[in-house]
Amino acid sequence: MNPWDERFKGEKFVYGTKPNVFLKEHIAVFDDKHLIACYAEGEGRNAVYLAQAGKQVTAYDYSVEGLQKARHLAVQNEVSVATKQVDLLQEELLTEAYDGAVMIFGHFAKVQQFAVLNKIMNSLKQGGIFLLEVYEDGQITYGTGGPRVLDYLYHERHLKLWAEQHEIVHFFSGEVDRTEGLLHTGLCKVVQLIVKKQ
């Protein structure tokens, strides 16, 4: 069993069932977007929220256990969410398939981060919107969630440089409060990004 299956097995939703605050605050960026992909989606909280907003959503994750819980959460909320088990590090994604993409706290080793982000951008149609919130390097001192290894956090300046090849709609790096389930528990340092594919 992979470590994410270990984390997600059982009835409790380790990151809660409510959507990420940043996504909720900025859902208007998807007003004219219909087909949305949620990457590293875990147990489905953000995918279900987008489906409740009338979007056609596909949740991608490495964990079979997480995706099973995502399907159950969708049924409980009387919406439909498609799920696909995928290793974002090893497998290719559909290209130019979606109007929007979301990744909330999807963390990978630094040498792999931008390969994953490029795959996600390639999965978007022209004019597609990508919304991202991840823990910044400074989070290593907070102890309120996310990887406890610096290599799996994101560097603010490097992420900004990557974003500049696209149209930046929103960029923020700083402290926010995130109390989402059992493992995101208070003040933390994040990078938020919304970019439009040109």
XYZ file of C-alpha atoms in Angstrom:
198
model
C 0.000 0.000 0.000
C 1.442 3.397 -0.925
C 1.817 5.966 1.878
C -1.103 8.050 0.608
C -3.392 5.027 0.736
C -2.210 4.516 4.320
C -3.032 8.140 5.109
C -6.471 8.135 3.522
C -7.775 4.734 4.577
C -10.419 4.839 7.303
C -13.571 6.881 7.667
C -12.121 10.222 8.803
C -11.321 12.818 6.151
C -7.809 13.848 7.146
C -8.069 17.228 5.363
C -11.768 17.688 6.068
C -14.736 17.810 3.726
C -14.944 21.577 3.236
C -13.210 23.272 0.297
C -9.896 25.048 0.576
C -10.395 28.697 1.569
C -8.354 30.118 -1.316
C -10.383 28.158 -3.862
C -13.622 29.262 -2.225
C -12.542 32.913 -2.224
C -11.576 32.814 -5.929
C -14.084 30.420 -7.472
C -15.293 33.300 -9.667
C -12.225 32.778 -11.896
C -14.013 29.647 -13.113
C -17.343 31.393 -13.826
C -17.116 30.759 -17.580
C -15.224 27.463 -17.209
C -17.043 24.137 -17.335
C -14.539 21.253 -17.493
C -12.287 21.316 -14.414
C -9.477 18.961 -13.361
C -8.441 18.734 -9.708
C -4.910 17.353 -9.385
C -3.428 15.710 -6.258
C -7.024 15.932 -5.064
C -6.868 13.449 -2.217
C -10.269 12.811 -0.662
C -12.216 15.071 -2.996
C -13.247 18.093 -0.954
C -12.365 20.647 -3.635
C -13.680 18.561 -6.521
C -17.037 18.135 -4.785
C -17.219 21.873 -4.100
C -16.636 22.645 -7.770
C -19.235 20.070 -8.794
C -21.704 21.749 -6.432
C -20.978 24.964 -8.344
C -22.141 23.249 -11.537
C -18.765 22.236 -12.960
C -17.946 18.953 -14.665
C -15.040 17.771 -12.524
C -12.402 15.064 -12.763
C -10.365 14.342 -9.625
C -6.856 12.955 -10.150
C -4.842 11.386 -7.356
C -2.201 8.715 -6.720
C -4.256 7.199 -3.899
C -7.018 4.695 -4.661
C -8.245 5.096 -1.071
C -8.474 8.873 -1.454
C -10.397 8.643 -4.712
C -12.829 6.130 -3.215
C -13.581 8.613 -0.438
C -13.956 11.369 -3.062
C -16.643 9.334 -4.808
C -18.442 8.723 -1.523
C -18.271 12.428 -0.642
C -19.754 13.287 -4.038
C -22.648 10.875 -3.502
C -23.280 12.325 -0.046
C -23.487 15.782 -1.601
C -25.642 14.592 -4.527
C -23.137 15.551 -7.216
C -21.056 13.636 -9.730
C -17.241 13.657 -9.798
C -15.162 11.506 -12.151
C -11.996 10.034 -10.643
C -8.714 8.898 -12.186
C -5.850 7.223 -10.371
C -2.626 8.690 -11.741
C 1.005 9.169 -10.742
C 1.652 12.773 -11.728
C 5.398 12.144 -11.634
C 5.408 9.222 -14.051
C 2.316 9.391 -16.242
C 1.258 11.766 -18.965
C -1.978 13.735 -18.728
C -4.532 14.578 -21.364
C -3.511 17.661 -23.347
C -5.730 20.682 -23.998
C -8.632 18.863 -22.361
C -9.815 21.164 -19.560
C -11.048 24.726 -19.078
C -9.604 24.924 -15.592
C -7.310 23.126 -13.157
C -6.889 23.186 -9.402
C -4.090 21.858 -7.214
C -4.252 22.445 -3.488
C -1.231 21.369 -1.435
C 0.139 19.028 -4.082
C 3.759 18.628 -3.000
C 6.638 16.996 -4.861
C 10.417 17.096 -4.632
C 11.842 20.349 -5.999
C 13.427 18.662 -9.030
C 9.974 17.373 -10.032
C 7.732 20.318 -9.171
C 7.894 22.209 -12.436
C 7.569 19.100 -14.577
C 4.251 18.479 -12.811
C 3.157 22.103 -13.173
C 3.983 22.021 -16.887
C 1.923 18.853 -17.341
C -1.003 20.571 -15.653
C -0.700 23.628 -17.876
C -0.510 21.366 -20.934
C -3.780 19.750 -19.845
C -5.535 23.119 -20.206
C -7.090 24.558 -23.308
C -5.961 28.012 -24.421
C -7.443 30.547 -22.022
C -7.668 27.907 -19.284
C -7.200 28.896 -15.653
C -4.908 27.150 -13.158
C -5.423 27.836 -9.436
C -2.742 26.660 -7.002
C -2.081 26.908 -3.275
C 0.985 25.220 -1.782
C 3.213 25.574 1.253
C 6.215 27.850 0.827
C 9.734 27.015 2.025
C 9.177 29.125 5.139
C 6.478 26.703 6.290
C 9.225 24.381 7.524
C 9.375 26.391 10.789
C 5.604 26.574 11.431
C 4.679 22.965 12.164
C 1.059 23.514 11.149
C 0.850 21.258 8.101
C 2.497 20.126 4.917
C 5.763 18.289 4.270
C 8.325 18.387 7.047
C 11.163 18.192 4.531
C 12.289 21.421 2.844
C 12.794 19.674 -0.503
C 9.021 19.128 -0.779
C 8.052 22.769 -0.223
C 7.909 25.478 -2.902
C 10.263 28.441 -3.250
C 8.343 31.692 -3.703
C 10.737 33.251 -6.234
C 11.080 30.107 -8.333
C 7.317 29.689 -8.533
C 6.920 33.341 -9.531
C 9.502 32.945 -12.319
C 7.654 29.890 -13.612
C 4.331 31.737 -13.512
C 5.672 34.655 -15.539
C 5.635 32.566 -18.722
C 1.832 32.666 -18.413
C -0.629 35.473 -17.664
C -0.615 35.966 -13.894
C -4.079 36.686 -12.527
C -3.127 36.429 -8.850
C 0.121 35.862 -6.946
C 0.594 35.956 -3.186
C 3.174 34.614 -0.783
C 2.713 35.045 2.940
C 0.923 33.962 6.077
C -2.654 32.675 6.098
C -4.727 30.602 8.497
C -5.583 27.117 7.282
C -7.577 24.825 9.535
C -8.577 22.043 7.158
C -9.115 18.658 8.751
C -6.610 17.028 11.080
C -3.343 17.915 9.339
C -3.668 21.604 8.379
C -4.006 23.366 11.694
C -3.418 27.094 11.897
C -1.111 29.873 10.790
C 1.107 28.861 7.889
C 3.098 30.252 4.975
C 1.751 29.586 1.490
C 2.170 30.579 -2.114
C -1.061 31.257 -4.006
C -1.142 31.429 -7.761
C -3.750 31.854 -10.455
C -2.494 31.857 -14.052
C -4.209 31.921 -17.419
C -2.863 29.875 -20.316
C -2.189 32.163 -23.275
